[in-house]
C-alpha cells in the first residue's frame, strides 16, 4: 500500500457506511469519486454514507433509473450518478455529466459504475472499489486509490478520519 492508496477491511455494512461517512466529511468542491463493484457489493450503501458525511438530509437511493440525483442539503452539493444503464459515451452529454463532474462546478461528484466509461472520467479522481470477501456475506474490501494530486490530498484527509 502506498500513500496514494488505501485498503480497508469492512467487517459489515455498518463499517462500510462509517468509512464512507468519514470520506464525506473531507470531500470538497471539485472532488470526484469513482465507485466500482459488482451488483450488490455496497456501492449505494457507500454513497449514502458519503452523503451522510456531507450532511445530506434527503433520502438517498440508487439513481439507476434516474441516472443522476443532485443533493443540495449538505455542506456542498453532491452529484450522485449511476452509469449502469448507459451504453454509449455520447449519452453522458444528455445527462450533463461533463459540466457536473467539472472540478470548477461547486460540489462533489460520486459515480457508481464509473468504470463503464474510463476514458470519460477526469484525470484526477479518487477510485474506490468495493468487493465482497469470499465466504463472508457481509464483509467487504474497500480499495481506494488516488490518480492525481487533488485526489491524493482527499485520500490523505480520508485516511486521517479513519
mmCIF file of N, CA and C in Angstrom, residues 7 11 24-25 27 29 41 49 53 64 71 80 92-93 101 117 126 130 134 146:
data_model
loop_
_atom_site.group_PDB
_atom_site.id
_atom_site.type_symbol
_atom_site.label_atom_id
_atom_site.label_comp_id
_atom_site.label_asym_id
_atom_site.label_seq_id
_atom_site.Cartn_x
_atom_site.Cartn_y
_atom_site.Cartn_z
ATOM 1 N N UNK A 7 -6.458 0.435 1.723
ATOM 2 C CA UNK A 7 -7.244 -0.802 1.744
ATOM 3 C C UNK A 7 -7.898 -0.909 3.121
ATOM 4 N N UNK A 11 -15.891 -5.192 8.152
ATOM 5 C CA UNK A 11 -16.478 -6.411 8.698
ATOM 6 C C UNK A 11 -17.990 -6.454 8.659
ATOM 7 N N UNK A 24 -17.076 11.389 3.258
ATOM 8 C CA UNK A 24 -17.971 12.527 3.038
ATOM 9 C C UNK A 24 -17.573 13.751 3.844
ATOM 10 N N UNK A 25 -17.044 13.534 5.021
ATOM 11 C CA UNK A 25 -16.633 14.658 5.872
ATOM 12 C C UNK A 25 -15.481 15.447 5.283
ATOM 13 N N UNK A 27 -14.725 15.487 1.770
ATOM 14 C CA UNK A 27 -14.907 15.879 0.372
ATOM 15 C C UNK A 27 -15.103 17.382 0.265
ATOM 16 N N UNK A 29 -15.475 20.864 -2.772
ATOM 17 C CA UNK A 29 -15.880 21.243 -4.123
ATOM 18 C C UNK A 29 -14.860 20.751 -5.136
ATOM 19 N N UNK A 41 -22.583 -5.167 -4.212
ATOM 20 C CA UNK A 41 -21.346 -5.027 -3.433
ATOM 21 C C UNK A 41 -21.461 -3.988 -2.327
ATOM 22 N N UNK A 49 -23.489 6.715 2.794
ATOM 23 C CA UNK A 49 -22.569 7.119 3.853
ATOM 24 C C UNK A 49 -21.849 8.409 3.510
ATOM 25 N N UNK A 53 -21.990 11.927 5.556
ATOM 26 C CA UNK A 53 -20.804 12.676 5.959
ATOM 27 C C UNK A 53 -20.822 14.115 5.484
ATOM 28 N N UNK A 64 -30.159 4.442 -10.359
ATOM 29 C CA UNK A 64 -30.076 3.547 -11.512
ATOM 30 C C UNK A 64 -31.026 3.958 -12.625
ATOM 31 N N UNK A 71 -28.075 16.306 -4.658
ATOM 32 C CA UNK A 71 -28.444 16.540 -3.265
ATOM 33 C C UNK A 71 -27.817 17.854 -2.847
ATOM 34 N N UNK A 80 -24.781 12.531 -7.601
ATOM 35 C CA UNK A 80 -24.672 11.074 -7.491
ATOM 36 C C UNK A 80 -25.160 10.448 -8.793
ATOM 37 N N UNK A 92 -23.568 10.540 -22.036
ATOM 38 C CA UNK A 92 -23.102 11.351 -20.911
ATOM 39 C C UNK A 92 -23.421 12.830 -21.117
ATOM 40 N N UNK A 93 -23.413 13.272 -22.360
ATOM 41 C CA UNK A 93 -23.795 14.655 -22.679
ATOM 42 C C UNK A 93 -25.237 14.916 -22.288
ATOM 43 N N UNK A 101 -19.408 17.108 -13.442
ATOM 44 C CA UNK A 101 -18.167 16.470 -12.995
ATOM 45 C C UNK A 101 -16.959 17.394 -13.119
ATOM 46 N N UNK A 117 -17.102 3.865 -18.405
ATOM 47 C CA UNK A 117 -16.589 4.853 -19.363
ATOM 48 C C UNK A 117 -15.272 5.435 -18.857
ATOM 49 N N UNK A 126 -10.614 10.078 -7.196
ATOM 50 C CA UNK A 126 -10.449 9.063 -6.176
ATOM 51 C C UNK A 126 -11.243 7.845 -6.643
ATOM 52 N N UNK A 130 -15.280 -1.693 -4.302
ATOM 53 C CA UNK A 130 -15.867 -2.445 -3.199
ATOM 54 C C UNK A 130 -16.043 -3.886 -3.662
ATOM 55 N N UNK A 134 -14.690 -13.300 0.058
ATOM 56 C CA UNK A 134 -15.100 -14.676 -0.212
ATOM 57 C C UNK A 134 -15.490 -15.408 1.067
ATOM 58 N N UNK A 146 -5.728 7.131 -5.461
ATOM 59 C CA UNK A 146 -5.764 8.483 -5.999
ATOM 60 C C UNK A 146 -5.035 8.499 -7.338
#
